[in-house]
Coordinates of C-alpha atoms in Angstrom, one line a residue:
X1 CA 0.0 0.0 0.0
X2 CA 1.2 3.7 -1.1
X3 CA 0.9 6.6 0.5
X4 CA 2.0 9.9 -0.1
X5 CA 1.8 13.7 1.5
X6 CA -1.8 13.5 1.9
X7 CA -1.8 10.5 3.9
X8 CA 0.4 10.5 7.0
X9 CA 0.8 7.5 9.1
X10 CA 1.8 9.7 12.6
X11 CA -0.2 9.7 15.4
X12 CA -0.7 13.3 16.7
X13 CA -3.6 14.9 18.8
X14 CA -6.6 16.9 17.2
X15 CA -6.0 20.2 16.4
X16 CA -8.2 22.7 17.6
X17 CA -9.4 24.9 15.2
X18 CA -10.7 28.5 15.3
X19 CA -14.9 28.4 14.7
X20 CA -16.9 31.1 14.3
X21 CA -20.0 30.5 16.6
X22 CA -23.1 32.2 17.3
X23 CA -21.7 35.0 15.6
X24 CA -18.6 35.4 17.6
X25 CA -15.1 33.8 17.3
X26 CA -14.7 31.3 19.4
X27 CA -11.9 28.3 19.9
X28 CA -13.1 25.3 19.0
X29 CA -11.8 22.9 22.1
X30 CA -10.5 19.6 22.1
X31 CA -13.2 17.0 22.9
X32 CA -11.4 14.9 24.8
X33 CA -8.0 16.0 27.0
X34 CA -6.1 12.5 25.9
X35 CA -5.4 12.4 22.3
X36 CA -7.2 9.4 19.6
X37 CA -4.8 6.7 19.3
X38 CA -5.6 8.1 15.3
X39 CA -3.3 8.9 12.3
X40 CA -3.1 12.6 11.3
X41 CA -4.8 12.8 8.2
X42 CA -5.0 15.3 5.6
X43 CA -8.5 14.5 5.3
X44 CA -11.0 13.4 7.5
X45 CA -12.1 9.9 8.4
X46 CA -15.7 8.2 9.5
X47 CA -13.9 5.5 11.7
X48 CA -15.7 2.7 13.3
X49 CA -15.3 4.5 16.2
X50 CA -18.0 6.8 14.7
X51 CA -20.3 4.7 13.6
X52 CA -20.2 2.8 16.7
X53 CA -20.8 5.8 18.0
X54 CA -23.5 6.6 15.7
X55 CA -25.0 3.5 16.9
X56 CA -25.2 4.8 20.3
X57 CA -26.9 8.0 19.1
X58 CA -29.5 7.6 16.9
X59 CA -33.1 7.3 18.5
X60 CA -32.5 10.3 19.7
X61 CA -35.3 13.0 18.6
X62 CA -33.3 16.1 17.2
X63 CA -31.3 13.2 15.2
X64 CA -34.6 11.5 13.3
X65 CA -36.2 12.1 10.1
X66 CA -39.8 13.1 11.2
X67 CA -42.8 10.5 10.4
X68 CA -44.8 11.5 7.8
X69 CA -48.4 10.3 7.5
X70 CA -49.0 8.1 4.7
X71 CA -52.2 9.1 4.5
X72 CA -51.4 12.3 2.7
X73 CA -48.4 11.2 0.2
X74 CA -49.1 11.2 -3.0
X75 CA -47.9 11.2 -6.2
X76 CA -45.9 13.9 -8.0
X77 CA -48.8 14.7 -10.4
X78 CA -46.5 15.9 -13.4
X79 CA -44.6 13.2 -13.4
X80 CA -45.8 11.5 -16.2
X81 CA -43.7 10.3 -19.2
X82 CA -43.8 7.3 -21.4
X83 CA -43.1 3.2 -21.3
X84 CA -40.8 1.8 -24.3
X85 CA -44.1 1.2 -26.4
X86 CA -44.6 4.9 -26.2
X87 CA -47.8 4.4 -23.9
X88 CA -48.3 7.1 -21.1
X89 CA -47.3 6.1 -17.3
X90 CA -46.8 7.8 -14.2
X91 CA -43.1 8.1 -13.5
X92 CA -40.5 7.2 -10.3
X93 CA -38.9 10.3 -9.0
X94 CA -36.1 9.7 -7.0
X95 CA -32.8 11.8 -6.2
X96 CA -33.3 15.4 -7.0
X97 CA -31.7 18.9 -6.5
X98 CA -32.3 22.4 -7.0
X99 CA -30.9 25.1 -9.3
X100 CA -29.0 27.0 -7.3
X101 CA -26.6 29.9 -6.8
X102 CA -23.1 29.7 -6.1
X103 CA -23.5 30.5 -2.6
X104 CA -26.0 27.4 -2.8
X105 CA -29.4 29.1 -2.1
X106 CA -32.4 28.4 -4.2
X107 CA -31.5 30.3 -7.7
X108 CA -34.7 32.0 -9.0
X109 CA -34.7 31.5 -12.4
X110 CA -37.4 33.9 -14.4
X111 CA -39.5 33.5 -11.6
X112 CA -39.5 30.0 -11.0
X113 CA -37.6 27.6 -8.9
X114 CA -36.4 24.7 -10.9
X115 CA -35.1 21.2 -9.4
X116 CA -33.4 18.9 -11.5
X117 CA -34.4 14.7 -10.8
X118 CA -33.9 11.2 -11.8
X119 CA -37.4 9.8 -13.2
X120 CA -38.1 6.6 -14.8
X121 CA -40.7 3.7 -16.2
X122 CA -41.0 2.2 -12.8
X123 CA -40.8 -1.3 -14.4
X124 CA -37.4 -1.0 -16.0
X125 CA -34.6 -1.2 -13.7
X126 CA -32.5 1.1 -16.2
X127 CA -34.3 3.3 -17.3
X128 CA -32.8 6.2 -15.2
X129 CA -33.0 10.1 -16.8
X130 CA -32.8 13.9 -15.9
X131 CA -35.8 15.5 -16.1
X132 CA -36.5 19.1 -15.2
X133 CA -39.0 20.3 -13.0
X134 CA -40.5 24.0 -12.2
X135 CA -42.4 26.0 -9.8
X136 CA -43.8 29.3 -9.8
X137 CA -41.4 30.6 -6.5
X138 CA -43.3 31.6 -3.6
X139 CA -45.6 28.4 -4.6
X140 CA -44.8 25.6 -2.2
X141 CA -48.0 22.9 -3.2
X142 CA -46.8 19.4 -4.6
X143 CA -49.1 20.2 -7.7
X144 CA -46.9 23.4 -8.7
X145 CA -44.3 21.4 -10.0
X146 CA -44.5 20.9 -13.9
X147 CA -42.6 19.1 -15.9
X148 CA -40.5 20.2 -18.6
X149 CA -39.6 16.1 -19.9
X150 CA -36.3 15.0 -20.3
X151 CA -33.1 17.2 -20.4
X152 CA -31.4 15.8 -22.7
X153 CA -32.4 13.9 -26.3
X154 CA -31.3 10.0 -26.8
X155 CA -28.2 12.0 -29.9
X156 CA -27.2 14.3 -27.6
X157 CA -24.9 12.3 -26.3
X158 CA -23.6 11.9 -29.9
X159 CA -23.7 15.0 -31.0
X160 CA -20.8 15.9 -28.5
X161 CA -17.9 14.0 -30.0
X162 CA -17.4 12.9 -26.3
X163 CA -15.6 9.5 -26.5
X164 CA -16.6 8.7 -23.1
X165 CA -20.0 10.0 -23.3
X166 CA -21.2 8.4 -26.3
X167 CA -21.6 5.1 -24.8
X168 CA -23.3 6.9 -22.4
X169 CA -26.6 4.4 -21.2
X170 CA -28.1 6.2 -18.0
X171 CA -28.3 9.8 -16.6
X172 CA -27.2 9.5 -12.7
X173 CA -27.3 12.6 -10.0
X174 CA -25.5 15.6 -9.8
X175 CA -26.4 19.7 -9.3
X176 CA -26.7 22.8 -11.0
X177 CA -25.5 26.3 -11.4
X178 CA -27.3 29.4 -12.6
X179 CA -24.1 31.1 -14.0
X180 CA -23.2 34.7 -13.3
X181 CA -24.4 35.5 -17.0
X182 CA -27.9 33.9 -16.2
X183 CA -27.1 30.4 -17.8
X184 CA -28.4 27.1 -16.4
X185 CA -25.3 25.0 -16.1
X186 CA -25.6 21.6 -15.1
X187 CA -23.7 18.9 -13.6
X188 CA -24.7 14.8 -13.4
X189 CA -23.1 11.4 -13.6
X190 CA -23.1 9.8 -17.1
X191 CA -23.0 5.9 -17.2
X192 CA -21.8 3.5 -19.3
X193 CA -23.8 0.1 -19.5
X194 CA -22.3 -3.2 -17.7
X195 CA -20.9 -5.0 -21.0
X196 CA -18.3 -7.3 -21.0
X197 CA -18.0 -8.1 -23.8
X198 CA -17.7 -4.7 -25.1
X199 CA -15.1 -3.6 -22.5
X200 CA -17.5 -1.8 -21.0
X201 CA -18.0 -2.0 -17.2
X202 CA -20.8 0.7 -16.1
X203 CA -18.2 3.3 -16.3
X204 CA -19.2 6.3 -14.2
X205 CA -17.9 10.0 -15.6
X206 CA -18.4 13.6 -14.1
X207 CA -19.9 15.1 -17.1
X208 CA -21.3 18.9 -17.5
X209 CA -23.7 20.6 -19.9
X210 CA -25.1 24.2 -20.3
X211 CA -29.3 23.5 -20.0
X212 CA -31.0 26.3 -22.3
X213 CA -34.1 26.9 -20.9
X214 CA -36.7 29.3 -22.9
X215 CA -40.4 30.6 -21.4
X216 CA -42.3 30.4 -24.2
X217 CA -45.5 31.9 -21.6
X218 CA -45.8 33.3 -18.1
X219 CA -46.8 30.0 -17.2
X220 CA -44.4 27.7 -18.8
X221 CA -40.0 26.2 -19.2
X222 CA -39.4 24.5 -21.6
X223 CA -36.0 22.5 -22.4
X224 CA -34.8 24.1 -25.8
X225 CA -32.0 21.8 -26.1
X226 CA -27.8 21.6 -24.4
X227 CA -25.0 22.7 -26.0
X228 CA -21.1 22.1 -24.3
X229 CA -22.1 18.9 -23.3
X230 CA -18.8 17.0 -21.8
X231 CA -17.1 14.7 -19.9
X232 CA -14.9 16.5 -16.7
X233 CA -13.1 12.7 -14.7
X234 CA -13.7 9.7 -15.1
X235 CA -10.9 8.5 -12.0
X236 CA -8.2 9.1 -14.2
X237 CA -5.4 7.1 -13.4
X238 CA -6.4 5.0 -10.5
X239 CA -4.4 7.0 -8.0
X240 CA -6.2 9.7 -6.0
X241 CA -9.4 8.4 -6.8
X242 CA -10.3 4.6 -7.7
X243 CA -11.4 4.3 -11.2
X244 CA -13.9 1.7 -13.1
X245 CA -11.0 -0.9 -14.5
X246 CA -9.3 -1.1 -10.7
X247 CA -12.6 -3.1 -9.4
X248 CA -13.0 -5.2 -12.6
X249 CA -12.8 -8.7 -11.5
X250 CA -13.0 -7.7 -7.8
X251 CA -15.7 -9.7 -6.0
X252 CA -17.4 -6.8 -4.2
X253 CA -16.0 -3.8 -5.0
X254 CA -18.7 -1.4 -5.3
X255 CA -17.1 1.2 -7.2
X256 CA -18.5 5.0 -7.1
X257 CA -17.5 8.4 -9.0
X258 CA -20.4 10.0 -9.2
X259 CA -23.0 12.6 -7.9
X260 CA -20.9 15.9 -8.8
X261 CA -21.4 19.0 -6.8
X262 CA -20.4 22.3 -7.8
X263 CA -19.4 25.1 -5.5
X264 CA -17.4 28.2 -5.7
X265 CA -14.9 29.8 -3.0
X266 CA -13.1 33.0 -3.7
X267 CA -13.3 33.3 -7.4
X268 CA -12.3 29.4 -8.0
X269 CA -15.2 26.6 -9.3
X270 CA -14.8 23.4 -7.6
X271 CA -16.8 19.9 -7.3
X272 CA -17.7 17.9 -5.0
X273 CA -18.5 14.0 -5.7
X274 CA -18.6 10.6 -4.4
X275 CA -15.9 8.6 -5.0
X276 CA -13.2 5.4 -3.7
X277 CA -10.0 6.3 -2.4
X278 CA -6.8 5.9 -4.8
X279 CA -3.6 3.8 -4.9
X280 CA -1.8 6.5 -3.1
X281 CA -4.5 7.9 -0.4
X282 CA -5.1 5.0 1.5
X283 CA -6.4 2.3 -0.7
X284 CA -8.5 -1.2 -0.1
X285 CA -7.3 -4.4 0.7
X286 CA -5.9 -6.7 3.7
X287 CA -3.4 -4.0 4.7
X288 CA -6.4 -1.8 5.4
X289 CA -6.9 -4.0 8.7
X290 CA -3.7 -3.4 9.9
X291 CA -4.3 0.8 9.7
X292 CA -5.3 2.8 13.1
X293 CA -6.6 5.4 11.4
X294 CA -9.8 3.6 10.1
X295 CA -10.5 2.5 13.3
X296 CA -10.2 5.4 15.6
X297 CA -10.6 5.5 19.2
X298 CA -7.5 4.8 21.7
X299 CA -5.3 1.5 21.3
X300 CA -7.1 -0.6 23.3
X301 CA -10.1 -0.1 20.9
X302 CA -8.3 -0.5 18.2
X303 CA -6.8 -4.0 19.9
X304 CA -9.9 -5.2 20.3
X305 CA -12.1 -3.8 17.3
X306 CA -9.4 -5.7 15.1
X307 CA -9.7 -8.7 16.8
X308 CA -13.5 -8.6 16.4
X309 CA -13.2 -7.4 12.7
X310 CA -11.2 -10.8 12.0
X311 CA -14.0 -13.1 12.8
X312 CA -16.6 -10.9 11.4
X313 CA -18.7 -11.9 8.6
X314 CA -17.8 -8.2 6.8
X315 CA -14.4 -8.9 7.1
X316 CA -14.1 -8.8 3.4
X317 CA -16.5 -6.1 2.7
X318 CA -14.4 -4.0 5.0
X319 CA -11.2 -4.4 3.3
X320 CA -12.5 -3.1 0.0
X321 CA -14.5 -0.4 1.8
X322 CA -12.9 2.8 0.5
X323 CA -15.4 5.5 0.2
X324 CA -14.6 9.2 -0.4
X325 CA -16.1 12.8 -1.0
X326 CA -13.4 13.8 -3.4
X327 CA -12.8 16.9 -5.2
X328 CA -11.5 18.5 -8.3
X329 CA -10.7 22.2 -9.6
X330 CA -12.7 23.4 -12.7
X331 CA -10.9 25.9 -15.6
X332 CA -13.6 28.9 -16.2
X333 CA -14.7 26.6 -19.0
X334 CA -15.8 24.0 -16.8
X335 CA -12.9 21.3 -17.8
X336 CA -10.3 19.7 -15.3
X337 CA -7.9 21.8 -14.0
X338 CA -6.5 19.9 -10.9
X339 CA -7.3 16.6 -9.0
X340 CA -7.2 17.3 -4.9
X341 CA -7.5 15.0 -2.6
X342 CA -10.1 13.9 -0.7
X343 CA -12.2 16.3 1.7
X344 CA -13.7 12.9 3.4
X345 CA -13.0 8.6 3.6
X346 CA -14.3 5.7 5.0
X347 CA -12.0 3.3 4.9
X348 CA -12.9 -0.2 6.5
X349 CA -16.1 1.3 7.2
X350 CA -18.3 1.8 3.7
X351 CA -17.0 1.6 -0.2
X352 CA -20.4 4.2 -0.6
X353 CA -21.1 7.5 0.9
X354 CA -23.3 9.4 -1.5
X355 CA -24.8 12.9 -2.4
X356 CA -22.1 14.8 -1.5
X357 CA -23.4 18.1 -0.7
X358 CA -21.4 21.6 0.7
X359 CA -22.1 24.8 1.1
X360 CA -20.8 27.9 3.4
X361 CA -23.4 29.2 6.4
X362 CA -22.9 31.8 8.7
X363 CA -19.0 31.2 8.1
X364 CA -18.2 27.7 8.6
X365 CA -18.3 25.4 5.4
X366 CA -20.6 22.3 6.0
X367 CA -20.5 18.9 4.1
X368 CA -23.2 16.5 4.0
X369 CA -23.3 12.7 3.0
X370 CA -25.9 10.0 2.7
X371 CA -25.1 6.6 3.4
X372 CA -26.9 3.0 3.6
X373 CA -26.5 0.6 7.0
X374 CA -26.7 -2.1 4.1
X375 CA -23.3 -1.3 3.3
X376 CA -21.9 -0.3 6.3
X377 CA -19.2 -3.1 7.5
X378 CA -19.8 -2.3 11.3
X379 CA -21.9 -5.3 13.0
X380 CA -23.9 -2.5 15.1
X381 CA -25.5 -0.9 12.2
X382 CA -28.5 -2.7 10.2
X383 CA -29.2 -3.0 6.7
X384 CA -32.3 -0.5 7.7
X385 CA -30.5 2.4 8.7
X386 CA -30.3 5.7 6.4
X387 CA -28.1 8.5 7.6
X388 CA -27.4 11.3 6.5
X389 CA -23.6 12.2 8.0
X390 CA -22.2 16.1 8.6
X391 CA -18.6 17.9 8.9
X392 CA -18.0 21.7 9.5
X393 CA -14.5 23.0 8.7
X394 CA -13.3 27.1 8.5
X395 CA -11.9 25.9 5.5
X396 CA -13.7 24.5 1.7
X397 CA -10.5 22.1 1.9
X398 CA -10.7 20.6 5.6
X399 CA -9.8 19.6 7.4
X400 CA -13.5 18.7 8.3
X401 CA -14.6 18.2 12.1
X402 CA -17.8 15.4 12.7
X403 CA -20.9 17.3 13.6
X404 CA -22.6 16.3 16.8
X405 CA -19.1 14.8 17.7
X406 CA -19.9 11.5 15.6
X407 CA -21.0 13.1 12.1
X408 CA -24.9 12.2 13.0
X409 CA -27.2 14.4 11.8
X410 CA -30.1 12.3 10.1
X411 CA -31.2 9.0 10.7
X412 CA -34.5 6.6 9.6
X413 CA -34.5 3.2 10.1
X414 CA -38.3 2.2 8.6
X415 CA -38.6 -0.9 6.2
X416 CA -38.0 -0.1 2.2
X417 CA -41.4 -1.4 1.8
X418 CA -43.0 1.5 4.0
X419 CA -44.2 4.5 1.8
X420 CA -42.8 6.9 4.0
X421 CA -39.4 5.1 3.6
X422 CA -36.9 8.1 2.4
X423 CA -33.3 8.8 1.3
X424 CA -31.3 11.0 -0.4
X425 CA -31.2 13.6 2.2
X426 CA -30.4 16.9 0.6
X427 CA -29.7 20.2 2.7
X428 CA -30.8 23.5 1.2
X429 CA -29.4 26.6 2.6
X430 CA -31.5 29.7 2.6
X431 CA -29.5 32.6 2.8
X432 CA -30.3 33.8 6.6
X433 CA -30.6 32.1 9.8
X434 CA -29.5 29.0 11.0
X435 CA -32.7 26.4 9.5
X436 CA -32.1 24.4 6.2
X437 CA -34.6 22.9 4.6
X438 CA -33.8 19.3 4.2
X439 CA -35.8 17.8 1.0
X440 CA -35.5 13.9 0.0
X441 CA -37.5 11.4 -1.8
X442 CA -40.1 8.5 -0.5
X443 CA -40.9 5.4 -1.4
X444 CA -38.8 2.6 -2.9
X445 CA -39.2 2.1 -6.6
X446 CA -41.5 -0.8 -8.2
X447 CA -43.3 -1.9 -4.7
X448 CA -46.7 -0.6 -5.0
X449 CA -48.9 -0.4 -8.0
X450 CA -50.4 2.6 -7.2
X451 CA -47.4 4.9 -5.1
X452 CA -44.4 5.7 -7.0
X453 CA -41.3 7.3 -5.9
X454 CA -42.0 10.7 -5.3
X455 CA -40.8 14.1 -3.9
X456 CA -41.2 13.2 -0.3
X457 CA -41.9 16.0 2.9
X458 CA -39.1 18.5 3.3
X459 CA -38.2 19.6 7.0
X460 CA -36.2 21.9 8.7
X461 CA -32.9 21.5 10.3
X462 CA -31.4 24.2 12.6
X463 CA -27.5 24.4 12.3
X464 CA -25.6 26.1 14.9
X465 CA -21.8 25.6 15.1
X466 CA -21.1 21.8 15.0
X467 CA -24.3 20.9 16.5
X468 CA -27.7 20.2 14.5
X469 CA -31.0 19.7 15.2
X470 CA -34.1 18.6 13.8
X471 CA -36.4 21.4 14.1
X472 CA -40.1 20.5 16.1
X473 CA -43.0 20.7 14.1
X474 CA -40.9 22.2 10.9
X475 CA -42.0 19.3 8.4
X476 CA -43.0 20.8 5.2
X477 CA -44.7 19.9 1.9
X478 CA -44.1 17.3 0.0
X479 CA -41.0 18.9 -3.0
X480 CA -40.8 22.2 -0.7
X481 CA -37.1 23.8 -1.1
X482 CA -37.9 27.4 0.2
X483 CA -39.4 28.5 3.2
X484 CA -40.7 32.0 3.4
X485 CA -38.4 34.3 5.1
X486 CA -41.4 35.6 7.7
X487 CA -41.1 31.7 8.8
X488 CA -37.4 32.0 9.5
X489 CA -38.4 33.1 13.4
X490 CA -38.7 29.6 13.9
X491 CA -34.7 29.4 13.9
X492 CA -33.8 29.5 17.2
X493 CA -36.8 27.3 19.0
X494 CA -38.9 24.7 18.7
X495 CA -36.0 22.3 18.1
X496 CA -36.0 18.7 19.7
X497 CA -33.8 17.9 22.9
X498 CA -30.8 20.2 23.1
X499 CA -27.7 18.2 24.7

């Protein structure tokens, strides 16, 4: 195993960092007086010290998605589109996300509020597109939200002499920009199909395209084509970031390089994405076992975590897990300009921590992450947990600190088959205050004939410092990603249990 300048295998104390707080400066203190028998890494890791940690947490109030009542969920009622025969069917909506600004507030565009999301025939399992969506702002109903189709044509993909992008099979997450000259710029996740035979092995690539977007009425978007539609990374070459051919003929290596998410810090355009650690920032493999620095805690933990970790049936799963929130620098023209290394890892923990999200509030930079229990590697942790995971750093380069000292912010542990089953957890600053409005979707796709996945109840979450709360009685409706500014009162009450 390789590791370089971003990876140091020394074990030093945390370092406290100056926070701003409430509005003040303040010193960030050490939590503990005895150090983590933990390496010093240039990037942050979740450790199964967290998650064990995690484990201990969660049940808690101010850490659970609200209930919803399934009563009143329904269906997105523009979400209609079309089976392979051309016949008309009500769609899956799943992951979504909002045009936004670059300070990451909802962007109004015209008028409207627009959210990008993956939609599909809820009977094929690939069938997975970008579709646009609008809302008149100030309108916050489930029925406000039209639908402009699909983003892009089946040629465009063609039509941009991409070589990586025209095998392109399926449109996967990602985020969007109105530009400072009033352009719709989006980012997503192209795919290439699992083939074999073809060399091709589901390839994921950060890919960009500028979305032109017409009002033909006062009352209608419409999707008047792309134009600099192009691939950004595809992993390069295997050693910051894993990429597709490094897991080929791996039994379960669940390789990820996808959900891109821009954001901009002083002048410079960066994203944001889910990835796998590289060859030379702390890779997978039996070595990873050996490593203190996944494990965290002091040395006896480690001792005896190890010891338990051998006998574990997710032994193996562990040693490939390599998850990471990486992130790359963007020319003006939205093309590579540098490979960084990774704001985020959890090795020996997961090999998947999705929807990277970041944005800067009231001074601190905050980074977001959902992940599955089902591929968590710690025994604690069920295949029916959903979290959503948070760091706060001074800095948009780390190094990031866990939230509620464990990274905890969201959890939900309801079966898939429930209606009111969500993921995707996706935090929406809004420009003042310390709430966020936290929107997601429900229902797992294909399990009911007459509820399909759908924009699910957004909710508020109140951010102060590094602690978070789940706001009391702040659930909203169903696609909401505003709240109206005379609401923002509610920022400093109501919230469940403070510690």
């Amino acid at each position: 195993m390789k590791f370089n300048k971003w990876f140091s295998k020394a074990a030093t104390a945390t370092v406290a960092t100056t926070l701003l707080l409430g509005g003040g400066v303040q010193a960030f203190a050490k939590e503990n007086d005895k150090a983590d028998f933990n390496a010093d890494n240039a990037f942050t890791q979740i450790t199964r010290n967290d998650m064990l940690n995690i484990f201990k947490q969660q049940g808690k109030e101010k850490y659970e998605v609200p209930s919803f009542d399934a009563s009143t969920i329904k269906n997105i009622p523009s979400a209609i589109g079309h089976d392979s025969s051309g016949k008309q069917i009500d769609l899956d909506v799943w992951d979504s996300w909002p045009l936004q600004n670059a300070d990451g507030t909802v962007a109004n565009y015209k008028g409207y509020n627009i959210v990008f999301g993956l939609a599909g025939d809820p009977k094929r399992g690939e069938d997975t597109f970008i579709y646009l969506f609008y809302q008149k702002a100030g309108d916050t109903s489930l029925s406000g939200w039209k639908n402009a189709g699909r983003v892009f044509k089946d040629n465009d993909k063609l039509l941009s002499n991409d070589p990586i992008l025209k095998n392109q099979s399926e449109e996967w997450s990602g985020s969007a920009t109105l530009t400072s000259d009033g352009h719709v710029r989006l980012f997503y996740t192209s795919r290439q199909p699992y083939d074999p035979n073809n060399k091709l092995y589901g390839k994921q690539t950060l890919s960009t395209a500028q979305i032109n977007v017409s009002q033909p009425d006062d009352k209608t978007l419409k999707v008047d084509g792309v134009e600099d539609l192009k691939s950004i990374y595809d992993g390069g070459d295997g050693k910051t970031y894993q990429n597709v051919q490094q897991s080929v003929g791996v039994d379960m290596d669940n390789h990820t390089l996808r959900d891109p998410h821009y954001v901009e810090d002083q002048g410079h355009k960066y994203i944001i994405f889910e990835a796998n650690t590289g060859t030379e920032t702390g890779y997978q493999g039996e070595e990873s076992l050996q490593n203190s620095a996944y494990y965290g805690g002091n040395k006896k933990f480690f001792t005896e975590e190890q010891q338990n970790l051998q006998q574990s049936p997710k032994k193996k799963g562990a040693e490939l897990a390599n998850g990471a929130l990486g992130i790359v620098e963007l020319n003006d023209d939205y093309t590579l300009k540098n490979v960084m290394p990774p704001l985020l890892a959890s090795n020996l923990v997961t090999d998947e921590i999705e929807r990277a999200n970041v944005f800067k509030m009231n001074g601190l930079w905050y980074l977001f992450t959902s992940t599955r229990g089902s591929k968590v590697t710690v025994d604690a942790i069920g295949d029916d947990d959903i979290y959503m995971l948070g760091y706060v750093s001074t800095s948009l380069t780390g190094p990031y600190k866990p939230l509620n000292g464990t990274g905890l912010v969201l959890h939900q542990d309801l079966d898939r088959d429930d209606i009111t089953w969500t993921y995707a957890h996706f935090a929406i600053p809004q420009g003042k205050g310390n709430n966020v409005v936290v929107s997601s979707y429900m229902t797992n796709r294909g399990l009911f004939p007459d509820h399909k996945s759908t924009f699910a109840p957004s909710f508020l979450l109140n951010i102060k410092g590094s602690k978070t709360s789940v706001v009391k009685n702040g659930i909203l409706e169903q696609g909401q990603i505003t709240i109206d500014p005379g609401n923002d009162k509610k920022d400093n009450q109501n919230e469940y249990g403070k510690k």
